[in-house]
Short mmCIF file of C-alpha atoms in Angstrom, two decimals:
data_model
loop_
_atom_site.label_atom_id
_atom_site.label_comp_id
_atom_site.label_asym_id
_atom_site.label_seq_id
_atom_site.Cartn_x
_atom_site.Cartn_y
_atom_site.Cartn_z
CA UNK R 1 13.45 -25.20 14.19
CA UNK R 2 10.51 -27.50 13.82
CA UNK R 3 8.39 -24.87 14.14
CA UNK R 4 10.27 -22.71 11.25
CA UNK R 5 10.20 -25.39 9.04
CA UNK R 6 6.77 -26.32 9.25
CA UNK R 7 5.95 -22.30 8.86
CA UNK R 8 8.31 -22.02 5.67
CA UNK R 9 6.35 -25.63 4.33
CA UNK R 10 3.01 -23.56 4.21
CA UNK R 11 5.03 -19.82 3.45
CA UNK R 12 6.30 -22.16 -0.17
CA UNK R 13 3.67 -24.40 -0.91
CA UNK R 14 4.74 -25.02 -4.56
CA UNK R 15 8.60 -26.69 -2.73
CA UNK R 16 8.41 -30.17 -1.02
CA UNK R 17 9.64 -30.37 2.17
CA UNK R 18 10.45 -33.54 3.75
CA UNK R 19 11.61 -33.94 7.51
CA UNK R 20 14.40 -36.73 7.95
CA UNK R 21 15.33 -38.67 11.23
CA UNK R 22 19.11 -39.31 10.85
CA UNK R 23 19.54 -41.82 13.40
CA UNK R 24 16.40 -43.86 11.75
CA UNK R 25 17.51 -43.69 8.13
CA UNK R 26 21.59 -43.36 8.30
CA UNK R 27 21.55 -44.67 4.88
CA UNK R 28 20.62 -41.22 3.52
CA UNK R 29 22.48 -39.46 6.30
CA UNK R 30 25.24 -40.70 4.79
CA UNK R 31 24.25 -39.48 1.39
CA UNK R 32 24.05 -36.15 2.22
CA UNK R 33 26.98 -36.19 4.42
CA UNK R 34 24.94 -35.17 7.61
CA UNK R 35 27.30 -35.63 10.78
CA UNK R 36 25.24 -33.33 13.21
CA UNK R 37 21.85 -31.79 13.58
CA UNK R 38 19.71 -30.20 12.45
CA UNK R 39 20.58 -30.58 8.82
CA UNK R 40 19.40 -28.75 6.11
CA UNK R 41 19.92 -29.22 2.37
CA UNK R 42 18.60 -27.91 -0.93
CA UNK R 43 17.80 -29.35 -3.81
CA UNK R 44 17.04 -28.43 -7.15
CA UNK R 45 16.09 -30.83 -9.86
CA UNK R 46 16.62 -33.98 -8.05
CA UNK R 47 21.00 -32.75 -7.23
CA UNK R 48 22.07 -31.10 -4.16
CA UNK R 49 23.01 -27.40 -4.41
CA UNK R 50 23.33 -25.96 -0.78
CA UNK R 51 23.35 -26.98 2.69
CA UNK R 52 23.14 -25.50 5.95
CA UNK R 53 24.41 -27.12 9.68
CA UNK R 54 22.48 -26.11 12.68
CA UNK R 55 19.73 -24.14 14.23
CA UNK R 56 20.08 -20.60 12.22
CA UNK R 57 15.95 -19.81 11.43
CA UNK R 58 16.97 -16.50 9.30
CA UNK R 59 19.45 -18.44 6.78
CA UNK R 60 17.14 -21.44 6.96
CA UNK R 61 14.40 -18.80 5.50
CA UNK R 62 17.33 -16.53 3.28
CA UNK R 63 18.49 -19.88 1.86
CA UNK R 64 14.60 -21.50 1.10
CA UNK R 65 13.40 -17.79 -0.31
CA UNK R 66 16.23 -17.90 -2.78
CA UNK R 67 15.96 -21.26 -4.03
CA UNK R 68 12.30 -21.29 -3.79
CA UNK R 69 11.31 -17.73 -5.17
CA UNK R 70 8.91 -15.46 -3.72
CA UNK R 71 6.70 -16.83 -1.23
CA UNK R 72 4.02 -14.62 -2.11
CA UNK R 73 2.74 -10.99 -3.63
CA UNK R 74 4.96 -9.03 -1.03
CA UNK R 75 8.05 -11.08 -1.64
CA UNK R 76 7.55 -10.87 -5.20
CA UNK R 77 6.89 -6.67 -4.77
CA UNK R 78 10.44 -6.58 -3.02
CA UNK R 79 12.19 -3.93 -4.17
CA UNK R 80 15.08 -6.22 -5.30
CA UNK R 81 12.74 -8.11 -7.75
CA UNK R 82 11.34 -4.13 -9.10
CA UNK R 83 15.16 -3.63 -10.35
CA UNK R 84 15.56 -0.50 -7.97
CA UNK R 85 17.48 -2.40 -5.44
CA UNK R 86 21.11 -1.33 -6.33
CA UNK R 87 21.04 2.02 -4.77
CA UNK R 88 18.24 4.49 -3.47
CA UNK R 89 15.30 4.04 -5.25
CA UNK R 90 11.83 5.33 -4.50
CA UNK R 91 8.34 3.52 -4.66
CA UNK R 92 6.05 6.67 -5.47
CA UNK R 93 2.90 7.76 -7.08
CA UNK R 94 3.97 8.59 -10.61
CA UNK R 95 7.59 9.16 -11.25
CA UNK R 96 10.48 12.31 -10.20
CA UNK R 97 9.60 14.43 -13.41
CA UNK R 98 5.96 13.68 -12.95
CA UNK R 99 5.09 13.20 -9.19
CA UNK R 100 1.16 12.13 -8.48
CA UNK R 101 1.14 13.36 -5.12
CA UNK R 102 2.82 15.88 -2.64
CA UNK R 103 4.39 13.31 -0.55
CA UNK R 104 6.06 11.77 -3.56
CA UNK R 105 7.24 14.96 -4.69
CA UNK R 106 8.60 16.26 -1.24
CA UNK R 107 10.78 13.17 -0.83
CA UNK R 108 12.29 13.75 -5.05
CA UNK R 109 12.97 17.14 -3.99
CA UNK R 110 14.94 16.64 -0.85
CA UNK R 111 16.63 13.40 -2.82
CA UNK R 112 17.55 16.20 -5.79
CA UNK R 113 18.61 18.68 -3.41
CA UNK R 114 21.09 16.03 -1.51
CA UNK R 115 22.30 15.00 -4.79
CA UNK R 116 21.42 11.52 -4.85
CA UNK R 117 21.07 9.53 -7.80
CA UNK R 118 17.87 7.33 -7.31
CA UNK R 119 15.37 4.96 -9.12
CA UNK R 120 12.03 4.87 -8.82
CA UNK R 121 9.01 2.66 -9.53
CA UNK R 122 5.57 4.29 -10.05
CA UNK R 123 3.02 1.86 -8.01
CA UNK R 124 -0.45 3.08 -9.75
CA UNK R 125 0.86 1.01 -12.52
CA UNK R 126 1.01 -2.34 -10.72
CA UNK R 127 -1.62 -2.55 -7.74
CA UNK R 128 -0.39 -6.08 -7.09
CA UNK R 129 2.92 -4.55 -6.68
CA UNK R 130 1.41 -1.61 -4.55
CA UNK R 131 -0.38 -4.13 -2.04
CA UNK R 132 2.39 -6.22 -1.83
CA UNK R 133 5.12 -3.16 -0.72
CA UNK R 134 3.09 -2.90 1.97
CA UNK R 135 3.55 -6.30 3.54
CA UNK R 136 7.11 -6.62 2.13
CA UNK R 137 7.64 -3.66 4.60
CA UNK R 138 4.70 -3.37 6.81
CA UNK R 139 4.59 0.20 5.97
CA UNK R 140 1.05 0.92 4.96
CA UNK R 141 1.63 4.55 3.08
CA UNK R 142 3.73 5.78 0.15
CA UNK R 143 5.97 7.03 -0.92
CA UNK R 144 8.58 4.76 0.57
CA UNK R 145 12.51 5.17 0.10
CA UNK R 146 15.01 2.48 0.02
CA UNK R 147 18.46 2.38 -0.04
CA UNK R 148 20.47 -1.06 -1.31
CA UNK R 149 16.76 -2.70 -0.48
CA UNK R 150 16.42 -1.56 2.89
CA UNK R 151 13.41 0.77 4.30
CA UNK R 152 14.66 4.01 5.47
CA UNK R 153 10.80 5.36 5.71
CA UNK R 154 7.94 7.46 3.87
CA UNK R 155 7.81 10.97 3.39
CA UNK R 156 8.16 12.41 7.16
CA UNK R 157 11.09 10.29 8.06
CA UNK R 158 13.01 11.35 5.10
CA UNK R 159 12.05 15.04 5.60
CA UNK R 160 13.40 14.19 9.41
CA UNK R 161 16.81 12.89 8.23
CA UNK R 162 17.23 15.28 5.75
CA UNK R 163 16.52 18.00 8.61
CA UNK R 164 18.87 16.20 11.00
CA UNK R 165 21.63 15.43 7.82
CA UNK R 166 21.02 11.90 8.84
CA UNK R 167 19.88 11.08 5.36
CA UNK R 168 23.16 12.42 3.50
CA UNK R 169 25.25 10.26 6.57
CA UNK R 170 23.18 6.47 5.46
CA UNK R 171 24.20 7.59 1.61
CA UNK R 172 27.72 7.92 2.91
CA UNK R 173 27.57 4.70 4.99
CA UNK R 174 26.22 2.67 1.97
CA UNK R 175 28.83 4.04 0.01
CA UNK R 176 26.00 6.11 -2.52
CA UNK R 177 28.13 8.85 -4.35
CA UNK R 178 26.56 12.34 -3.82
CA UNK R 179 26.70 14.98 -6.45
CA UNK R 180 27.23 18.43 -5.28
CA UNK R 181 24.19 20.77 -5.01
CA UNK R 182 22.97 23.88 -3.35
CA UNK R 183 21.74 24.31 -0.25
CA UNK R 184 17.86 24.57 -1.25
CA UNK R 185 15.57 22.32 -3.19
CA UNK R 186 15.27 24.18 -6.36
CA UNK R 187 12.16 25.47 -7.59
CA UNK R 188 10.89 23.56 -10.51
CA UNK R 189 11.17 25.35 -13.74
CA UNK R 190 8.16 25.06 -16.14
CA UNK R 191 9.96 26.23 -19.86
CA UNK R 192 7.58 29.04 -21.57
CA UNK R 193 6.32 28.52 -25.12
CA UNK R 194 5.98 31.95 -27.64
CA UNK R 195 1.78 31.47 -27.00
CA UNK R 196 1.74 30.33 -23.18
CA UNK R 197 2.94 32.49 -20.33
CA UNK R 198 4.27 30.57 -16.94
CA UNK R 199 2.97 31.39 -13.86
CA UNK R 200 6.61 30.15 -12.85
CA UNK R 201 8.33 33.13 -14.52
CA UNK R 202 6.12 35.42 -12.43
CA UNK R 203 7.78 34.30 -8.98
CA UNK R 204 6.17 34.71 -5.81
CA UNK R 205 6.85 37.34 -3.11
CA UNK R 206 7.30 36.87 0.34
CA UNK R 207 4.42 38.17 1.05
CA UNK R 208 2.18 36.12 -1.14
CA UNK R 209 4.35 33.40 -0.28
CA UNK R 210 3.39 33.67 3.99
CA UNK R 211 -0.37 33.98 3.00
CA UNK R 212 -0.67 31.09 0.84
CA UNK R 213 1.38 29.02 3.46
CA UNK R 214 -1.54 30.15 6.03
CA UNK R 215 -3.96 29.28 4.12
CA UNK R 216 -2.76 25.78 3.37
CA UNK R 217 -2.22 25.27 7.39
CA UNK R 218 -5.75 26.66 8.24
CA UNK R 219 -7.14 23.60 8.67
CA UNK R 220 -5.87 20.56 9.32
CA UNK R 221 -7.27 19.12 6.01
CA UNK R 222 -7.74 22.23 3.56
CA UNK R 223 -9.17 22.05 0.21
CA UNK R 224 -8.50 24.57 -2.55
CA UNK R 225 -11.67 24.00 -4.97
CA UNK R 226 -14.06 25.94 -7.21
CA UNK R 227 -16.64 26.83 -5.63
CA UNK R 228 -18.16 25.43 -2.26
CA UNK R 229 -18.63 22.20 -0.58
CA UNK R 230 -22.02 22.77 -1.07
CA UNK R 231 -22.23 24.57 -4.48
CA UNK R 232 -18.92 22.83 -6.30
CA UNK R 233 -18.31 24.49 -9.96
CA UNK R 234 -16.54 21.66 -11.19
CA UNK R 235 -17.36 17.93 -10.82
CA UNK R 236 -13.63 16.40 -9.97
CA UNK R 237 -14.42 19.12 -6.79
CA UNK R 238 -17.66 17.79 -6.49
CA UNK R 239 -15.80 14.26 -6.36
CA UNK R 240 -13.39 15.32 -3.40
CA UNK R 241 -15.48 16.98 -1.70
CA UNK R 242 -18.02 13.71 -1.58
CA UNK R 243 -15.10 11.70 -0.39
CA UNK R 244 -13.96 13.74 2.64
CA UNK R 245 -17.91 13.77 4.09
CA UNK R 246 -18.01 10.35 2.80
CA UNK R 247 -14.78 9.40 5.69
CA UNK R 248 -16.22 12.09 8.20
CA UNK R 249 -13.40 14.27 7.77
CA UNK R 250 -13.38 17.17 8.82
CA UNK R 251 -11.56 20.07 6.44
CA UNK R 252 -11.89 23.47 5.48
CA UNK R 253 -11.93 24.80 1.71
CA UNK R 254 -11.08 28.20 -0.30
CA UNK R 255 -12.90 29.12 -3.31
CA UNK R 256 -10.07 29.92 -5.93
CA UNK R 257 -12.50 31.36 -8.43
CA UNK R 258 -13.03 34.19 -6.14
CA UNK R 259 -9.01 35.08 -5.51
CA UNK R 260 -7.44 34.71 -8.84
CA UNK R 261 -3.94 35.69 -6.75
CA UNK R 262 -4.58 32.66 -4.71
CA UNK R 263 -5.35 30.63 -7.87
CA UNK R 264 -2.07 31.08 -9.60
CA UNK R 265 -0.24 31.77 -6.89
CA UNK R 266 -0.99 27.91 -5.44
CA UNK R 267 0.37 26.47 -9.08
CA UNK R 268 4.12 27.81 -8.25
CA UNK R 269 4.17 27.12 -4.52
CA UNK R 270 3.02 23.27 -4.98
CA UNK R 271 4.14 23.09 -8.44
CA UNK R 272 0.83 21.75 -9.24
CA UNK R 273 -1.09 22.78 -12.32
CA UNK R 274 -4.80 22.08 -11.45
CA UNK R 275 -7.29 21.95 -8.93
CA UNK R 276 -8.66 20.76 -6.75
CA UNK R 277 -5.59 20.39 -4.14
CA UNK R 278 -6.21 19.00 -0.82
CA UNK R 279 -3.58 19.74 1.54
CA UNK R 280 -2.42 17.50 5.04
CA UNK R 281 -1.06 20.04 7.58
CA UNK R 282 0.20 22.04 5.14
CA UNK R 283 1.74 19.52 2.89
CA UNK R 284 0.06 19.32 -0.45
CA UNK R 285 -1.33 15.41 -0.70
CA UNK R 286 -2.69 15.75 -4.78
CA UNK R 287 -5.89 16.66 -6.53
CA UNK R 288 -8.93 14.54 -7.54
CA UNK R 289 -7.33 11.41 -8.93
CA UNK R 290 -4.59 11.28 -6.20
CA UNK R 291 -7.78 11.27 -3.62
CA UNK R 292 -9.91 9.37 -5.06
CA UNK R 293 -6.80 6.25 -5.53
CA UNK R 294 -6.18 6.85 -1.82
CA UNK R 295 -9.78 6.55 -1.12
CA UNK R 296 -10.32 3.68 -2.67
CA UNK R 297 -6.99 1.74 -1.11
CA UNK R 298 -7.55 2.73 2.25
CA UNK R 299 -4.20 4.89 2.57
CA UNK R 300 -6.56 8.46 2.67
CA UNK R 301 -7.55 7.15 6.42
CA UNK R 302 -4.18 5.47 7.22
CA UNK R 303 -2.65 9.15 6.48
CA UNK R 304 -4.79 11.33 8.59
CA UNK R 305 -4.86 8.78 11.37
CA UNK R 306 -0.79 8.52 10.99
CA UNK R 307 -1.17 12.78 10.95
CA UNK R 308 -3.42 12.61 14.27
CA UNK R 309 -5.89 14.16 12.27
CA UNK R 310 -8.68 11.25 12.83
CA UNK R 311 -8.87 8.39 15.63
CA UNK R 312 -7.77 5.22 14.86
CA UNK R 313 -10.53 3.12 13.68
CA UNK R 314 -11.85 0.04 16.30
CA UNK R 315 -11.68 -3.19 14.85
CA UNK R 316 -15.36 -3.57 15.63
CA UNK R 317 -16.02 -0.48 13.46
CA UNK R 318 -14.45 -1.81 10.78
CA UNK R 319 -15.55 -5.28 10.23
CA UNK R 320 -18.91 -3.56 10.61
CA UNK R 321 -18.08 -1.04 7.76
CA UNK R 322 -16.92 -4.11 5.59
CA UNK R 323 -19.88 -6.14 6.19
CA UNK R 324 -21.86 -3.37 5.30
CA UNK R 325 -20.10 -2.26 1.81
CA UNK R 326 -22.40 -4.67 -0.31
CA UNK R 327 -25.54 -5.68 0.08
CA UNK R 328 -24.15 -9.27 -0.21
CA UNK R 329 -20.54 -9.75 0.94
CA UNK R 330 -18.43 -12.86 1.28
CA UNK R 331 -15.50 -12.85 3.18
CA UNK R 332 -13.23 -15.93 1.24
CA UNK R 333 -9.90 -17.11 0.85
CA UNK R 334 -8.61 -15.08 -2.36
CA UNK R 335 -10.88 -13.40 -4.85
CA UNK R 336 -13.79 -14.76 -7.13
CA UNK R 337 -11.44 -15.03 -9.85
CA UNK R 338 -8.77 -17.04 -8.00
CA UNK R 339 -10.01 -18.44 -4.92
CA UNK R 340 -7.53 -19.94 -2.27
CA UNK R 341 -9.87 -22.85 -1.12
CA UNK R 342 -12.21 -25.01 -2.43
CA UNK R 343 -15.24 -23.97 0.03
CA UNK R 344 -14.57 -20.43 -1.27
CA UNK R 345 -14.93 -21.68 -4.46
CA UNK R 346 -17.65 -23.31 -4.37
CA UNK R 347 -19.44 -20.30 -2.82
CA UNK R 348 -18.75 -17.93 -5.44
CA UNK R 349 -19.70 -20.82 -7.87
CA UNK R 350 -23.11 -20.78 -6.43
CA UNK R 351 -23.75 -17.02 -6.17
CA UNK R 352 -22.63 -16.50 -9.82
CA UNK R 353 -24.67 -19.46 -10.65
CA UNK R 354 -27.86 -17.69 -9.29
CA UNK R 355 -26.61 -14.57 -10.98
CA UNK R 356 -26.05 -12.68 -7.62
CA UNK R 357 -23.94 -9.79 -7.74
CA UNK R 358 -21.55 -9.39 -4.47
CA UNK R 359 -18.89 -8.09 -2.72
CA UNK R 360 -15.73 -9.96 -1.53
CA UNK R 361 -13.05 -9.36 1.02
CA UNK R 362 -9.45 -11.50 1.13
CA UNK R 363 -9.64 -12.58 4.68
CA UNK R 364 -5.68 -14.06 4.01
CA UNK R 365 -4.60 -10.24 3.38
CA UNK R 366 -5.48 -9.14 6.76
CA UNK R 367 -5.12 -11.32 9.95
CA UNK R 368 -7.08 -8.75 11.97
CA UNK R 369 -9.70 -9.04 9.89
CA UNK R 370 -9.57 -12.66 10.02
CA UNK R 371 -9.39 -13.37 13.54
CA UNK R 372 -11.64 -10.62 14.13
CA UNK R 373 -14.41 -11.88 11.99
CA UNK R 374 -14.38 -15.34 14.17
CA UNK R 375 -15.19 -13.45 17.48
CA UNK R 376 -17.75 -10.90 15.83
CA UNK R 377 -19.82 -13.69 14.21
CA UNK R 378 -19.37 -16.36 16.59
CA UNK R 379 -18.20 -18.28 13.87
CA UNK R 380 -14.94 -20.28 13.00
CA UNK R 381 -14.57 -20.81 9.87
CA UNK R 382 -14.19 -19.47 6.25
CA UNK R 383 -16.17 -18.46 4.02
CA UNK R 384 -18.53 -16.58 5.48
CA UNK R 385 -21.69 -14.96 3.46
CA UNK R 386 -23.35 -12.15 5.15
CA UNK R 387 -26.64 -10.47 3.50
CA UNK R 388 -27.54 -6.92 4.60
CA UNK R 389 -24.93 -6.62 7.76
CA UNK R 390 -26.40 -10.46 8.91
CA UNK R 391 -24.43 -13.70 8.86
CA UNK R 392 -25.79 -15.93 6.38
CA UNK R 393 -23.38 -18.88 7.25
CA UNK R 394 -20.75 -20.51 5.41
CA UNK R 395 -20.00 -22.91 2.42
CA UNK R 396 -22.54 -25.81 4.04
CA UNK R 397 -25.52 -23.15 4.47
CA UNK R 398 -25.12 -21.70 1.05
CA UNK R 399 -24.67 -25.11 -0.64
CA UNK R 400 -27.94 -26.36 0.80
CA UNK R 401 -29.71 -22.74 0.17
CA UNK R 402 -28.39 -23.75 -3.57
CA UNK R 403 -29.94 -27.22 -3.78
CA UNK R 404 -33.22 -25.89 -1.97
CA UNK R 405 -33.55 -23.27 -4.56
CA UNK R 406 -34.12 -20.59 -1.84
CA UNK R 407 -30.56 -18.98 -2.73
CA UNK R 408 -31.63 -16.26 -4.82
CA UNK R 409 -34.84 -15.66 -2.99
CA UNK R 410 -33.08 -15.63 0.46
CA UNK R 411 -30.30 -12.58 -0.88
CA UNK R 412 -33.06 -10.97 -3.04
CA UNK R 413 -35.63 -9.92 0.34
#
């Protein structure tokens, strides 16, 4: 329990913890009513208001958490402090009327068609939030679906229990009244206007139906865009199309300028009104801004490695591709604008002193990183300044480049 406590001390830096030997101080023992050990108790404004007896490490935690508040961004991105923890609720890319991405929309479907009431919480509005759901859960992807603030999975393990009617039993053992609905997910219904006609109305035959399923599992990654990958006729194509040769993926594409069929026909089957769409195995993933949000977090690789479609990344491979994603790159404790230690601070205090643009990485947001860093550099400690791929040193090295005057000339060669 030691061990816990000391852990908890550093998890809730902002609550004192003080460690108490009861046979060496009976005076407060007595206080506090103590008559066996361990002995735990909380207090809040100088009074008492709970206790715990005895070596229990996950109510010593539940107990400190609650009193204490959120330890951090992923306690504070629990679902429970979102307001969605009462029921089912879903942490998606825009919201059930509006979903930003296949995967969200898949998992609102089968939720509609099992007639569950569920909330939802659109993380593109809060990347703090976003980041954090990912620790809270260590689940790296979204969507995600809860029920009563418990993970039941992303977008293929709902699809799974849906399959198996696993999904509609957990409703059922968490007590979640269903409402009564048909047997298939309905197709959305776009209302017409007197001046616009819907695609919608139209329907789709079977037949067009089986060929634009084959062409969205042709490839493993399939692209519906105007124009080529090498000729694109529209710059958000252009844009995906730069960031799938930009993460070495391999994909396929269809020009929907030359099969108007295909064109329209794609807008009923994925409900989705524009293009580009890029496509995972068949499922649709989103157009441009989808891709490029999923590019920049990370979660575009983390999905086609999860799909089998790419190799897991080596750890050597990417601290090298970190390194190497500005010219000047510190790796710190928190970000320039709030770092976590003073070394770090003083660092980015003496690169924005000498004007120096840079890059940063959180090395207390990934451990791997962190430990990984120490081994590849042969060196301990944090920060640590590289400059064009090479270690530069830490806080010591760049202090004294500072007070030399050789900072700006040593990053500038």
């Amino acid at each position: 329990m030691d061990e816990v406590f000391a852990h908890l001390a550093v998890d809730f830096p902002h609550a004192l913890f003080l460690r108490v030997e009861a046979e060496e101080q009976p005076e407060i023992s007595e206080a506090y009513g103590v008559t066996a050990v361990p002995y735990f108790v909380f207090c809040k404004e100088g009074k008492p208001v709970d206790t715990l007896e005895g070596a229990n490490p996950a109510s010593l935690a539940n107990k400190v958490a609650k009193l204490a508040g959120p330890a951090n961004v992923a306690e504070s991105a629990a679902p429970a402090s979102l307001g969605v923890a009462a029921g089912p609720a879903v942490l998606e890319k825009g919201n059930p009327e509006e979903p930003r991405c296949g995967f969200s929309r898949k998992v609102v479907d089968i939720l509609k068609q099992e007639g569950v009431e569920f909330g939802s919480f659109d993380i593109l509005t809060d990347n703090e939030v976003r980041e954090g759901l990912k620790k809270f859960s260590n689940w790296p992807t979204f969507p995600q679906l809860y029920c009563k603030g418990e993970l039941l999975g992303g977008c293929d393990i709902v699809i799974a229990m849906h399959e198996s009617g696993e999904l509609k039993d957990v409703m059922k053992e968490h007590n979640i009244p269903l409402r009564q609905q048909g047997s298939k997910i309905e197709e959305p219904v776009i209302s017409e206007s007197a001046n616009e006609q819907s695609t919608e109305a139209i329907g789709l035959t079977e037949a067009q139906k089986a060929r634009l399923e084959s062409l969205t599992n042709s490839n493993s990654v399939m692209i519906f865009i105007k124009g080529s990958p090498e000729e694109p006729k529209c710059g958000f194509s252009g844009k995906v199309v730069h960031i799938l040769k930009q993460e070495k993926i391999p994909f396929s594409s269809f020009d929907i300028l030359t099969d108007d069929e295909v064109r329209q026909g794609l807008k009923v089957l994925s409900n989705w009104p524009s293009y580009p769409q890029v496509y995972i195995k068949g499922e649709l993933v989103g157009g441009s801004d989808v891709v490029m949000e999923m590019h920049k977090s990370g979660e575009l690789k983390k999905v086609l490695t999860e799909k089998g479609i790419i190799q897991q990344e080596s750890l050597e491979d990417r601290l090298k591709a970190l390194i190497s994603s500005s010219p000047v790159m510190l790796f710190m404790k928190g970000n320039p604008d709030n770092p976590r230690c003073g070394f770090s601070s003083e660092v980015v205090n003496a690169l924005r002193g000498a004007g120096i643009s840079f890059g940063s990485f959180d090395i207390l947001s990934d451990e791997e990183v962190r430990q990984g860093l120490k081994t590849y550099s042969n060196w301990p400690t944090f920060p640590q300044l590289y400059y064009k791929s090479e270690l530069m040193g830490g806080c010591d090295i760049v202090l004294e480049l500072k007070k030399s005057g050789e900072l700006k000339a040593t990053l500038s060669e």
